[in-house]
mmCIF file of C-alpha atoms in Angstrom:
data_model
loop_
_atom_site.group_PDB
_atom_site.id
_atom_site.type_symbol
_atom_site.label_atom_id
_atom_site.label_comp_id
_atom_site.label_asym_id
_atom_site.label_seq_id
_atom_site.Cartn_x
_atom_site.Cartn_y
_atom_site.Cartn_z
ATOM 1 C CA UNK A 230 0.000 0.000 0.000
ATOM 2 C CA UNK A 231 1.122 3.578 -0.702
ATOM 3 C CA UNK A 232 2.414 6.036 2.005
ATOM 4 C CA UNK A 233 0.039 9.030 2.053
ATOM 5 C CA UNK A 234 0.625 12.563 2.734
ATOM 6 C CA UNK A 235 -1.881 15.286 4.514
ATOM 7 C CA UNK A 236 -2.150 18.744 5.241
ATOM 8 C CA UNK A 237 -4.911 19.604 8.032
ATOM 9 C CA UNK A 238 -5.186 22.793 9.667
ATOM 10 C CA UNK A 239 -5.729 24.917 12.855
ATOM 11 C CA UNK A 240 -7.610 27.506 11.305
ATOM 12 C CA UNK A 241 -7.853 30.419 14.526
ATOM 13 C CA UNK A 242 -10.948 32.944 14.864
ATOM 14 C CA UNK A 243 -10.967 35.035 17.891
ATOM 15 C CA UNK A 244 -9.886 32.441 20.397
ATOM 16 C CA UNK A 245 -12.042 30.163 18.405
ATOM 17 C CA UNK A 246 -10.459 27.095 15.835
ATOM 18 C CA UNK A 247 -12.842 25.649 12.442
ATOM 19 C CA UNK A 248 -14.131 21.859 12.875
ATOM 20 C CA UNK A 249 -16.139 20.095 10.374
ATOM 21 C CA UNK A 250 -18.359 17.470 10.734
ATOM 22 C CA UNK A 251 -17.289 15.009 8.311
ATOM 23 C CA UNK A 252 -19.964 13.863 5.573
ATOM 24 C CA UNK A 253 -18.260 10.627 4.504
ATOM 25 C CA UNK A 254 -16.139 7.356 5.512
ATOM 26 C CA UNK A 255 -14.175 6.889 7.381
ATOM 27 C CA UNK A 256 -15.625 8.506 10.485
ATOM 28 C CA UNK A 257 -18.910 10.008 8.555
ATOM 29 C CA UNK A 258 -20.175 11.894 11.108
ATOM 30 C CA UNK A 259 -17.640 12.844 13.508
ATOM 31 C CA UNK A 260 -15.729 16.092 14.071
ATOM 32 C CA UNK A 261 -12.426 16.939 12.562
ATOM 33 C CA UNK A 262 -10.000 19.653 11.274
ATOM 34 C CA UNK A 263 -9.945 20.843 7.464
ATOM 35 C CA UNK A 264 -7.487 19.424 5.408
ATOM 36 C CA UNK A 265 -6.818 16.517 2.900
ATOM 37 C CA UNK A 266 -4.464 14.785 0.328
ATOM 38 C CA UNK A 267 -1.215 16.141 -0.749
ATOM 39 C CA UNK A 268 -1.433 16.342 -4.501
ATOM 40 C CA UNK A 269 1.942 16.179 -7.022
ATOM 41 C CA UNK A 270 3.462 19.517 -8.073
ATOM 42 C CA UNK A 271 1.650 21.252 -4.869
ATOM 43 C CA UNK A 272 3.622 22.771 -2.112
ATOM 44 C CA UNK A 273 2.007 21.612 0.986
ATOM 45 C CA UNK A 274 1.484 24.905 2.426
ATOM 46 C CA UNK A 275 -1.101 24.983 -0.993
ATOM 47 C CA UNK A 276 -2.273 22.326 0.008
ATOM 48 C CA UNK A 277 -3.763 23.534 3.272
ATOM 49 C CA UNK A 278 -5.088 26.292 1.556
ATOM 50 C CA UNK A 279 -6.652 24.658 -1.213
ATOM 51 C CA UNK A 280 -8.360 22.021 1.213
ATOM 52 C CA UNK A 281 -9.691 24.835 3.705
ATOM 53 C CA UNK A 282 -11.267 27.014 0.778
ATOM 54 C CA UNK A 283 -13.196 24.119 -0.555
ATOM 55 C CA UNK A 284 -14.220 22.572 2.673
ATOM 56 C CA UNK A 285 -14.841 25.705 4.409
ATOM 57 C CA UNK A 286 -14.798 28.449 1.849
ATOM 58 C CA UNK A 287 -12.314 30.773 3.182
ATOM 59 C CA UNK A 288 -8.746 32.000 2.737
ATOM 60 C CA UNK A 289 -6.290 31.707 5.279
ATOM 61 C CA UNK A 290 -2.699 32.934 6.522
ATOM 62 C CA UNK A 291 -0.529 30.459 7.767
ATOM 63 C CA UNK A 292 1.301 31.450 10.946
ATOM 64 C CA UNK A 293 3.330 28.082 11.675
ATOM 65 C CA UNK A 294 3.265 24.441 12.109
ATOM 66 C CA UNK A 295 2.011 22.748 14.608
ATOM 67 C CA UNK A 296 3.627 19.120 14.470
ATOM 68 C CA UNK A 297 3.825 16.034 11.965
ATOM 69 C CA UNK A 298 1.906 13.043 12.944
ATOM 70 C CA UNK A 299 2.904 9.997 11.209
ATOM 71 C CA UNK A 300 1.601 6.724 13.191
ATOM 72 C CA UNK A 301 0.847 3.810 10.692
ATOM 73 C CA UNK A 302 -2.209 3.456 13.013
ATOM 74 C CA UNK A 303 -3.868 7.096 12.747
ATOM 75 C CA UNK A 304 -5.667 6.546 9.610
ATOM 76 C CA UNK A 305 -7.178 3.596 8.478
ATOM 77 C CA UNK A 306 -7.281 4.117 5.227
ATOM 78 C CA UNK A 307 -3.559 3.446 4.753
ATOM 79 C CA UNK A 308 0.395 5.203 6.479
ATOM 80 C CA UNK A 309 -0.802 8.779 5.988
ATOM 81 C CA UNK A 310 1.339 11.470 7.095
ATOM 82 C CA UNK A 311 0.186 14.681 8.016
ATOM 83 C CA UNK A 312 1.434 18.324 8.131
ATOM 84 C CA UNK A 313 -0.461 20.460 10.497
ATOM 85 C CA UNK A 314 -0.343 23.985 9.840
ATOM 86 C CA UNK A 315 -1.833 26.749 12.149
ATOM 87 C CA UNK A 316 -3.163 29.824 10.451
ATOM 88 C CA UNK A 317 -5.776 33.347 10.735
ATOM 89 C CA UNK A 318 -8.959 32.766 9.024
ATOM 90 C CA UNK A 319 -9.325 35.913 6.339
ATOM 91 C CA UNK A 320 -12.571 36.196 7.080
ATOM 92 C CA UNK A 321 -15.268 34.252 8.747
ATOM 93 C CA UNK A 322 -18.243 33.511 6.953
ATOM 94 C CA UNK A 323 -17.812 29.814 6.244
ATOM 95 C CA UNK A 324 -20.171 27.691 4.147
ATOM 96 C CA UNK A 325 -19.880 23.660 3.341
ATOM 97 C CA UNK A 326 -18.514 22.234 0.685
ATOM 98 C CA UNK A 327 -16.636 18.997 -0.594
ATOM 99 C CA UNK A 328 -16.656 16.415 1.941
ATOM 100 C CA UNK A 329 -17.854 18.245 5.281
ATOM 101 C CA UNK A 330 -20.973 17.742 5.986
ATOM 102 C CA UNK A 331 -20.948 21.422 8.306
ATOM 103 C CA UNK A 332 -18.841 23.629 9.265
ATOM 104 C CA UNK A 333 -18.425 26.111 12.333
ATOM 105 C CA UNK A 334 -16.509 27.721 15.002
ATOM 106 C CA UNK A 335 -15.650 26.698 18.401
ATOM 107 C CA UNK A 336 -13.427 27.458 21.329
ATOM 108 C CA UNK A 337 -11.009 24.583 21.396
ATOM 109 C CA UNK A 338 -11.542 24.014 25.362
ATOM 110 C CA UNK A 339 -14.952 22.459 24.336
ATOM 111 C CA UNK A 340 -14.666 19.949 21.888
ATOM 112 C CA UNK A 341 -15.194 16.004 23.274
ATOM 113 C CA UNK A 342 -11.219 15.728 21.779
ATOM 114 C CA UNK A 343 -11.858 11.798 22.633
ATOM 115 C CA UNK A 344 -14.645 11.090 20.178
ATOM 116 C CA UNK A 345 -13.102 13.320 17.398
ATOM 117 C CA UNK A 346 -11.725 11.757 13.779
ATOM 118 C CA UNK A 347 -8.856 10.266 13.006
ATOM 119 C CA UNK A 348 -5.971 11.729 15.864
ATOM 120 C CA UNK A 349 -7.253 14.969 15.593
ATOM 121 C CA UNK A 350 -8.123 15.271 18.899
ATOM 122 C CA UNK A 351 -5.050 14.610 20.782
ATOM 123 C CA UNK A 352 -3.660 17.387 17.710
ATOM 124 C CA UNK A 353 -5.947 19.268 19.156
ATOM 125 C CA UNK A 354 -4.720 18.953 22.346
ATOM 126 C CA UNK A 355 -0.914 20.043 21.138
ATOM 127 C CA UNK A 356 -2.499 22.657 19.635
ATOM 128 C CA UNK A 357 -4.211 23.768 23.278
ATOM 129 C CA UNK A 358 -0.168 23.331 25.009
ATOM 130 C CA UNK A 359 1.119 25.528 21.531
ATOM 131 C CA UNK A 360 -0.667 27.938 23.042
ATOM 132 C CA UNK A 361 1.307 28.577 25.955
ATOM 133 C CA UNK A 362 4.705 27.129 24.731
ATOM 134 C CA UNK A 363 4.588 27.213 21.241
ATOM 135 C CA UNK A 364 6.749 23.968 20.606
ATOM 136 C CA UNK A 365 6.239 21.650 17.505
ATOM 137 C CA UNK A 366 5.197 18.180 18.051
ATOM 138 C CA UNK A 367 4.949 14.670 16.399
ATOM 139 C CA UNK A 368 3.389 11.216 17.078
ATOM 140 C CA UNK A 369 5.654 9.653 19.254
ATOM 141 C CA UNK A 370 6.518 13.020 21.556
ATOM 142 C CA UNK A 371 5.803 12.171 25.121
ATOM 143 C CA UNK B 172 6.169 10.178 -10.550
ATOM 144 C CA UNK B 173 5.193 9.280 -7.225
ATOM 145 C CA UNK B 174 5.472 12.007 -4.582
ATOM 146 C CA UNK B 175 8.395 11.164 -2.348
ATOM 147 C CA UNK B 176 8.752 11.706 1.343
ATOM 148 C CA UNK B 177 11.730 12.115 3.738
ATOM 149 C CA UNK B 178 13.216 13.200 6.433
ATOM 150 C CA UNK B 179 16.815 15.528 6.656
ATOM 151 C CA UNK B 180 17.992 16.551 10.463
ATOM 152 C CA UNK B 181 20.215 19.193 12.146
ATOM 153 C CA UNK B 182 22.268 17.379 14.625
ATOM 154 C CA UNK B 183 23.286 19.611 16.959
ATOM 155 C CA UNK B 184 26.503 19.405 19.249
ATOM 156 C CA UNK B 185 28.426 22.541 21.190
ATOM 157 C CA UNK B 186 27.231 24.811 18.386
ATOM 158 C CA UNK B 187 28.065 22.588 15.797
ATOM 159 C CA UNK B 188 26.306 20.713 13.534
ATOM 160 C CA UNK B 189 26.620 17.179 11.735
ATOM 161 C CA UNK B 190 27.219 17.653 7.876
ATOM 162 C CA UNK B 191 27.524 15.265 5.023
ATOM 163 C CA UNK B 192 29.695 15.052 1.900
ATOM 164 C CA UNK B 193 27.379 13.385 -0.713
ATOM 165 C CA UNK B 194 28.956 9.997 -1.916
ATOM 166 C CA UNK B 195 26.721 9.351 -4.890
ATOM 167 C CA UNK B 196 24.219 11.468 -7.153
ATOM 168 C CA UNK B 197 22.342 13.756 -7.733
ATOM 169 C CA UNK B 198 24.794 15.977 -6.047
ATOM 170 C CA UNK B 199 27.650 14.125 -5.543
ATOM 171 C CA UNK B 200 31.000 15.391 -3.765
ATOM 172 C CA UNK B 201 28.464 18.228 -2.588
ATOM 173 C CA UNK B 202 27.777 18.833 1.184
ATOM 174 C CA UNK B 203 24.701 18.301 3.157
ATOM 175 C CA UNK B 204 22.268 17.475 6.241
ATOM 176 C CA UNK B 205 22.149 13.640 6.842
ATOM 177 C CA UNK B 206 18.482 12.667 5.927
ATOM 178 C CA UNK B 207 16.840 10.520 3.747
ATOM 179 C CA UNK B 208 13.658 8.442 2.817
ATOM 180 C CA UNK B 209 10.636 7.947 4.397
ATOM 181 C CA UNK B 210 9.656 4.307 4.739
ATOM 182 C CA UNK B 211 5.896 3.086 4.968
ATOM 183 C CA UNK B 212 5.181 1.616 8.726
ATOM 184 C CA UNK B 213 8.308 3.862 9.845
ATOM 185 C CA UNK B 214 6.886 7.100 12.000
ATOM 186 C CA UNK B 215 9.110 9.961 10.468
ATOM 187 C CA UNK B 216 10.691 11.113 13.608
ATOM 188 C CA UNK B 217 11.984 7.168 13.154
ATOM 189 C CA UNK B 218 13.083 7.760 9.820
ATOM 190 C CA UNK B 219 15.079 10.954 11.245
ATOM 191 C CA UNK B 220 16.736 8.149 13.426
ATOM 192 C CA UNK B 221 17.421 6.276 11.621
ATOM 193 C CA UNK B 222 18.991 7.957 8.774
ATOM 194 C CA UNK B 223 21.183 9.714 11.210
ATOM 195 C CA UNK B 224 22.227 6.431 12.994
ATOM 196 C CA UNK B 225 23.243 4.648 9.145
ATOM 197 C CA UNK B 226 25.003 7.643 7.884
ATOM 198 C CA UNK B 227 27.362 9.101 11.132
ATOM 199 C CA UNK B 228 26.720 6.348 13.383
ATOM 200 C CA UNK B 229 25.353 8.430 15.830
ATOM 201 C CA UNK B 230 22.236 8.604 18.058
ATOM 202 C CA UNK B 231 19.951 11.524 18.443
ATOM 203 C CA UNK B 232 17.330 13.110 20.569
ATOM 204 C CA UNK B 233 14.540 15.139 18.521
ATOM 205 C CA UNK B 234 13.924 18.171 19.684
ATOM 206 C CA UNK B 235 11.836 19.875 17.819
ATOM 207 C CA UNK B 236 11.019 20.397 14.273
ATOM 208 C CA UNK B 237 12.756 23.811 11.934
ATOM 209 C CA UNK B 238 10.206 23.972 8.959
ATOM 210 C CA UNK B 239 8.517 20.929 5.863
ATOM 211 C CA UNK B 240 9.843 22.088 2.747
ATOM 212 C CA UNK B 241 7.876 20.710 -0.664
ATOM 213 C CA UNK B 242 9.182 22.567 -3.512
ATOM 214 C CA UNK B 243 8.587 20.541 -6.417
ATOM 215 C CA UNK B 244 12.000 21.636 -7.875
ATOM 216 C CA UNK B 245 14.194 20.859 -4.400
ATOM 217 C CA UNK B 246 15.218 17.608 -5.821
ATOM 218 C CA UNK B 247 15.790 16.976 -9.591
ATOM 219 C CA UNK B 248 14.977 13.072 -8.706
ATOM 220 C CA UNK B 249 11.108 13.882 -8.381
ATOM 221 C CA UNK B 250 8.953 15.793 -5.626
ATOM 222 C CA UNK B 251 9.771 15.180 -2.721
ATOM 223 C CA UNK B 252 8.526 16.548 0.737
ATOM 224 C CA UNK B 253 10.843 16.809 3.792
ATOM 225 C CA UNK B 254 10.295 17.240 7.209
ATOM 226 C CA UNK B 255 13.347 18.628 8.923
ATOM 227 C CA UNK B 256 13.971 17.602 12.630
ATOM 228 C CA UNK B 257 16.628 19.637 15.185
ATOM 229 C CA UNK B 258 18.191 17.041 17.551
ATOM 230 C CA UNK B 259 21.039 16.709 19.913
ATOM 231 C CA UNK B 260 23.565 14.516 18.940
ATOM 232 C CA UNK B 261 24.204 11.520 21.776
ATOM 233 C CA UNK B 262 27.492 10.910 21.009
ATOM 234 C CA UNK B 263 30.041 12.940 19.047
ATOM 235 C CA UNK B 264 32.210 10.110 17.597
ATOM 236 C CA UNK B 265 30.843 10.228 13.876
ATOM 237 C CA UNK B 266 31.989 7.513 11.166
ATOM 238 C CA UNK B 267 30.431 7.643 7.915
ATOM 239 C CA UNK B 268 27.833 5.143 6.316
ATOM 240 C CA UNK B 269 25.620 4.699 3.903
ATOM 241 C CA UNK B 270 25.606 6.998 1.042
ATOM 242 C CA UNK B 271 27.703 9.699 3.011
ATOM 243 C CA UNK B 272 31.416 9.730 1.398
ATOM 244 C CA UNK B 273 32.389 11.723 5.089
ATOM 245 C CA UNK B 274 30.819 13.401 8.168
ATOM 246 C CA UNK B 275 31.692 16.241 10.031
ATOM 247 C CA UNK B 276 31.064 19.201 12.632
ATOM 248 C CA UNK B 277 31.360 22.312 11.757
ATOM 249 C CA UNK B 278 29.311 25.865 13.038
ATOM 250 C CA UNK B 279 26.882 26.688 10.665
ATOM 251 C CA UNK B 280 27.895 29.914 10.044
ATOM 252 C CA UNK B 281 31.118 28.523 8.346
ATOM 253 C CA UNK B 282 29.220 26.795 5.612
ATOM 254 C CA UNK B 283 29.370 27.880 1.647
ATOM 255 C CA UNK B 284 25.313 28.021 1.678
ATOM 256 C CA UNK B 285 25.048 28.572 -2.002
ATOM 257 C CA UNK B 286 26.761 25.451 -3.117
ATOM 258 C CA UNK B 287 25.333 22.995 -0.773
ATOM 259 C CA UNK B 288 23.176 20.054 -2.222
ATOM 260 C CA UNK B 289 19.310 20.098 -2.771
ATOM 261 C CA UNK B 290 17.647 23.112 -0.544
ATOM 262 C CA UNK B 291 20.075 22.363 2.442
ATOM 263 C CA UNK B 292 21.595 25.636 2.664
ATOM 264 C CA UNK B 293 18.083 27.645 2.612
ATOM 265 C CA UNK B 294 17.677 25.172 5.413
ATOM 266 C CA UNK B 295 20.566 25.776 7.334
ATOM 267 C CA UNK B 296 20.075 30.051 6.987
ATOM 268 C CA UNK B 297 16.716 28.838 8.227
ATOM 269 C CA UNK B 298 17.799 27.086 11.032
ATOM 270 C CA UNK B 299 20.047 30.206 12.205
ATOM 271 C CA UNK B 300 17.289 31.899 12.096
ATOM 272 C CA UNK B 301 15.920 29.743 14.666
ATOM 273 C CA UNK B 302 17.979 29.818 16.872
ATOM 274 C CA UNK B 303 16.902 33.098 17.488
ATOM 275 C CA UNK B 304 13.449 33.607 16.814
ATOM 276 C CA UNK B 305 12.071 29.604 17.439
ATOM 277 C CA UNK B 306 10.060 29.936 14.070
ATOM 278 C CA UNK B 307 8.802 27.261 11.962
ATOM 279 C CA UNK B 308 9.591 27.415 8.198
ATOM 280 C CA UNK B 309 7.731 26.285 4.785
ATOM 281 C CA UNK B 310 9.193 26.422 0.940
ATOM 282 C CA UNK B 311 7.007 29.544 0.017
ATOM 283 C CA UNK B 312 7.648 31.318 3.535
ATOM 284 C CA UNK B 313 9.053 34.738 2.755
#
């Protein structure tokens, strides 16, 4: 099977991060960041961008990264690895489109990070101790 | 072409850091950061490891991570995506493997930037940045 390569992203809002609620499989249903598939002659700070303005709409500035999360376990789908950018929104009237099934706004403090998609919650969490420290992180980081 | 994926790493020791002649092509004779490819089941901070461990016979601690660069033209063997750990070096006593003709410390500062291999020496001004400012870096970054 393939390795795969991801960009999702911590899209920020006033104290507030985007989540989607995903529309298909794997996890249909459940809450996760923007983002998607690295594509061939993209540089994968496009590809955040690309994936946020069709699942959300928007434009965003990216800030930084967050971490790299690579565990052959975090997708089922097949070894995906994943760049997570943080960014500003550009504005923030979202609408959605491709695969999220709704989009919105939320304070990152109250999310249910254990019944989230993929490992996007404990990302989530990293993003939360960013915050303070602004370190990077990646799967296997204590 | 398949997109490619690896991993390149400044090894840090007493303000030094570990640096590569190239022993085959593309770029042979050239210098630059041990590193190399990603393999499926492998997390990439294990890849990092790895690589480091074949080429200067060394072990590292990661750190933290400078910056993904995904230019398509930053490797004239295909595109390829690297994520670029800072560790400490474990040991100092460096022997060269692998594909690395010889290994060596030396203070970044002293490096010809614009005649090292691939993107390395963007890299390395990038990671003297960091040691100042604690940024994270991307191709396109300004």
């Amino acid at each position: 099977m393939p390795i795969m390569v991801a960009s999702d992203v911590i899209v920020q809002n006033k104290g507030k991060i985007l989540i989607e609620k995903r529309g298909s499989e794997p996890f249909k249903g459940l809450f996760c960041l923007p983002g998607g598939r690295w594509e061939e002659g993209e540089k994968i700070e496009e590809t955040a961008k690309r994936e946020v303005k069709e699942e959300a709409g928007i434009d965003i500035e990216i800030k930084d990264i967050l971490g790299v999360y690579s565990d052959p376990k975090r997708d089922p789908r097949g070894h995906t690895l994943t760049v997570v950018f943080i960014a500003d929104a550009e504005n923030e009237e979202i609408k959605a489109g491709s695969d999220a099934a709704e989009v919105f706004w939320i304070e990152p403090e109250k999310l249910e990070l254990d019944e989230m998609a993929f490992d996007h919650g404990r990302i989530i969490k990293d993003y939360i101790e960013w915050l303070d420290k602004k370190e990077t992180f990646w799967s296997s980081k204590g």
